[in-house]
Amino acid sequence: GGAVVIFEDVSARVRAEEKILHMAKFDALTGLPNRHHFAEQVRLTLERLPEGAAVGFLLIDVDDLKNVNDMRGHAFGDRLLTEIGRRFSALTDTETIAARMISDQFGVFLFGRDGDEAAMKARIFRFHAALQGNYMVGEAVLPLTYSGGYVLLGNREAETEEWQVKADLALS
């Protein structure tokens, strides 16, 4: 009457699964959510917001990133994107979700419990302004500017996919 007990250390497998899950949801360079995970986070947030809450979507392009890549190389451009991701992360709060959409384009979803569109517009402008400035990559200091387009909508007014189209039109 004995028993055999076998233990298996699965911690390496669990870490690998967590890493794969993270890679599927977040951009490798910036650490920000990718556009698919961003859309899911926005959808879940919208479901929790009360009717009439103020929401804004800001679409941001990094000005002249192509020139940086052409002049300094893509590895340098990747390090710059990492620094940009850090700045975006530092600017987010409990009512802001930022993501890398594609290449040099970022999306920012801002929301508030009340329907104060003027306050939302001011938050969008402050966020955009805080991104501007110098970025340090190694020993190099690069002054960056961003182009931005935004939309303000009630949280039940439109589908989130439409927001990006409208913000992109505002960006043009």
Short mmCIF file of C-alpha atoms in Angstrom, two decimals, residues 11-171:
data_model
loop_
_atom_site.label_atom_id
_atom_site.label_comp_id
_atom_site.label_asym_id
_atom_site.label_seq_id
_atom_site.Cartn_x
_atom_site.Cartn_y
_atom_site.Cartn_z
CA SER A 11 7.00 27.29 -14.47
CA ALA A 12 9.04 27.49 -17.72
CA ARG A 13 5.97 26.52 -19.76
CA VAL A 14 3.81 29.05 -17.90
CA ARG A 15 6.39 31.81 -18.51
CA ALA A 16 6.51 30.88 -22.21
CA GLU A 17 2.72 30.99 -22.49
CA GLU A 18 2.62 34.38 -20.73
CA LYS A 19 5.29 35.70 -23.11
CA ILE A 20 3.36 34.48 -26.15
CA LEU A 21 0.17 36.09 -24.84
CA HIS A 22 2.02 39.36 -24.24
CA MET A 23 3.53 39.27 -27.73
CA ALA A 24 0.06 38.79 -29.24
CA LYS A 25 -1.32 41.87 -27.46
CA PHE A 26 1.54 44.37 -27.25
CA ASP A 27 3.91 46.01 -29.70
CA ALA A 28 7.46 44.71 -29.28
CA LEU A 29 9.19 48.08 -29.72
CA THR A 30 6.97 50.45 -27.78
CA GLY A 31 5.43 48.12 -25.20
CA LEU A 32 2.08 49.72 -25.99
CA PRO A 33 -1.00 47.68 -26.88
CA ASN A 34 -1.23 46.76 -30.55
CA ARG A 35 -4.27 47.95 -32.48
CA HIS A 36 -6.23 44.73 -31.95
CA HIS A 37 -5.71 44.71 -28.19
CA PHE A 38 -6.37 48.46 -28.14
CA ALA A 39 -9.73 47.92 -29.86
CA GLU A 40 -10.64 45.30 -27.27
CA GLN A 41 -9.64 47.56 -24.36
CA VAL A 42 -11.67 50.42 -25.83
CA ARG A 43 -14.70 48.16 -26.36
CA LEU A 44 -14.58 46.94 -22.76
CA THR A 45 -14.18 50.49 -21.47
CA LEU A 46 -17.12 51.75 -23.53
CA GLU A 47 -19.33 49.01 -22.09
CA ARG A 48 -18.59 50.28 -18.56
CA LEU A 49 -19.03 53.98 -19.24
CA PRO A 50 -22.37 55.63 -18.45
CA GLU A 51 -24.53 56.94 -21.27
CA GLY A 52 -23.36 60.37 -22.39
CA ALA A 53 -19.79 60.05 -21.09
CA ALA A 54 -17.25 62.13 -23.00
CA VAL A 55 -14.88 60.18 -25.19
CA GLY A 56 -12.20 61.29 -27.58
CA PHE A 57 -9.94 59.53 -30.03
CA LEU A 58 -6.64 61.09 -31.07
CA LEU A 59 -4.68 59.71 -34.01
CA ILE A 60 -1.04 60.75 -34.03
CA ASP A 61 1.68 60.49 -36.67
CA VAL A 62 5.35 60.96 -35.82
CA ASP A 63 6.61 63.68 -38.16
CA ASP A 64 9.64 62.77 -40.29
CA LEU A 65 10.26 59.28 -38.86
CA LYS A 66 11.02 58.10 -42.40
CA ASN A 67 13.83 60.66 -42.60
CA VAL A 68 15.25 59.44 -39.29
CA ASN A 69 15.25 55.86 -40.60
CA ASP A 70 16.82 56.96 -43.92
CA MET A 71 19.53 59.07 -42.30
CA ARG A 72 20.38 57.01 -39.22
CA GLY A 73 19.15 53.52 -40.04
CA HIS A 74 16.21 51.41 -38.98
CA ALA A 75 17.90 50.16 -35.79
CA PHE A 76 18.17 53.78 -34.63
CA GLY A 77 14.55 54.37 -35.66
CA ASP A 78 13.52 51.33 -33.61
CA ARG A 79 15.29 52.72 -30.54
CA LEU A 80 13.52 56.03 -31.13
CA LEU A 81 10.17 54.21 -31.26
CA THR A 82 11.05 52.61 -27.92
CA GLU A 83 11.58 56.08 -26.44
CA ILE A 84 8.34 57.30 -28.00
CA GLY A 85 6.56 54.35 -26.37
CA ARG A 86 7.99 55.35 -23.00
CA ARG A 87 6.67 58.89 -23.40
CA PHE A 88 3.23 57.62 -24.38
CA SER A 89 3.18 55.27 -21.38
CA ALA A 90 4.18 58.09 -19.04
CA LEU A 91 1.30 60.22 -20.32
CA THR A 92 -1.42 57.61 -19.91
CA ASP A 93 -3.60 57.46 -16.83
CA THR A 94 -6.70 55.60 -15.67
CA GLU A 95 -8.79 57.44 -18.28
CA THR A 96 -6.41 57.10 -21.22
CA ILE A 97 -5.47 54.15 -23.41
CA ALA A 98 -2.64 54.55 -25.93
CA ALA A 99 -1.54 52.11 -28.63
CA ARG A 100 0.77 51.78 -31.57
CA MET A 101 -1.54 51.38 -34.52
CA ILE A 102 0.92 50.89 -37.40
CA SER A 103 4.44 52.05 -38.21
CA ASP A 104 4.68 55.66 -36.98
CA GLN A 105 0.99 56.04 -36.13
CA PHE A 106 -0.40 55.93 -32.62
CA GLY A 107 -3.93 55.99 -31.27
CA VAL A 108 -5.06 57.47 -27.97
CA PHE A 109 -8.50 56.87 -26.48
CA LEU A 110 -9.47 59.31 -23.74
CA PHE A 111 -12.62 59.06 -21.71
CA GLY A 112 -14.35 60.68 -18.79
CA ARG A 113 -17.42 59.95 -16.74
CA ASP A 114 -19.13 63.23 -17.56
CA GLY A 115 -20.09 64.59 -20.96
CA ASP A 116 -17.87 67.68 -20.84
CA GLU A 117 -16.55 67.91 -24.40
CA ALA A 118 -14.61 71.12 -23.74
CA ALA A 119 -12.64 69.40 -20.98
CA MET A 120 -12.04 66.41 -23.27
CA LYS A 121 -10.76 68.66 -26.05
CA ALA A 122 -8.39 70.35 -23.58
CA ARG A 123 -7.10 66.92 -22.43
CA ILE A 124 -6.45 65.93 -26.05
CA PHE A 125 -4.52 69.14 -26.71
CA ARG A 126 -2.46 68.70 -23.50
CA PHE A 127 -1.63 65.09 -24.42
CA HIS A 128 -0.54 66.11 -27.93
CA ALA A 129 1.57 68.99 -26.60
CA ALA A 130 3.27 66.78 -23.99
CA LEU A 131 4.51 64.43 -26.71
CA GLN A 132 6.42 67.21 -28.49
CA GLY A 133 10.02 67.87 -27.60
CA ASN A 134 13.39 66.23 -27.36
CA TYR A 135 13.93 62.48 -27.32
CA MET A 136 17.21 60.92 -26.26
CA VAL A 137 18.48 57.94 -28.24
CA GLY A 138 21.90 56.92 -27.07
CA GLU A 139 23.95 60.11 -27.24
CA ALA A 140 21.70 61.73 -29.83
CA VAL A 141 18.98 64.23 -28.97
CA LEU A 142 16.18 64.47 -31.50
CA PRO A 143 13.48 67.14 -31.42
CA LEU A 144 10.21 65.49 -32.47
CA THR A 145 6.90 66.88 -33.53
CA TYR A 146 3.66 65.05 -34.14
CA SER A 147 0.70 65.59 -36.41
CA GLY A 148 -2.64 64.77 -34.85
CA GLY A 149 -6.28 64.44 -35.75
CA TYR A 150 -9.04 63.84 -33.24
CA VAL A 151 -12.75 63.21 -32.89
CA LEU A 152 -15.05 63.84 -29.94
CA LEU A 153 -18.08 61.59 -29.72
CA GLY A 154 -20.53 60.37 -27.18
CA ASN A 155 -19.69 56.82 -26.17
CA ARG A 156 -22.75 55.45 -27.98
CA GLU A 157 -22.60 57.60 -31.12
CA ALA A 158 -20.48 55.48 -33.45
CA GLU A 159 -18.50 52.33 -33.83
CA THR A 160 -14.86 52.59 -32.80
CA GLU A 161 -13.70 51.59 -36.29
CA GLU A 162 -15.33 54.76 -37.61
CA TRP A 163 -13.42 56.89 -35.11
CA GLN A 164 -10.09 56.03 -36.67
CA VAL A 165 -11.37 56.91 -40.13
CA LYS A 166 -12.73 60.26 -38.90
CA ALA A 167 -9.57 61.07 -36.94
CA ASP A 168 -7.46 60.13 -39.96
CA LEU A 169 -9.49 62.54 -42.08
CA ALA A 170 -8.92 65.24 -39.44
CA LEU A 171 -5.20 64.42 -39.53
#
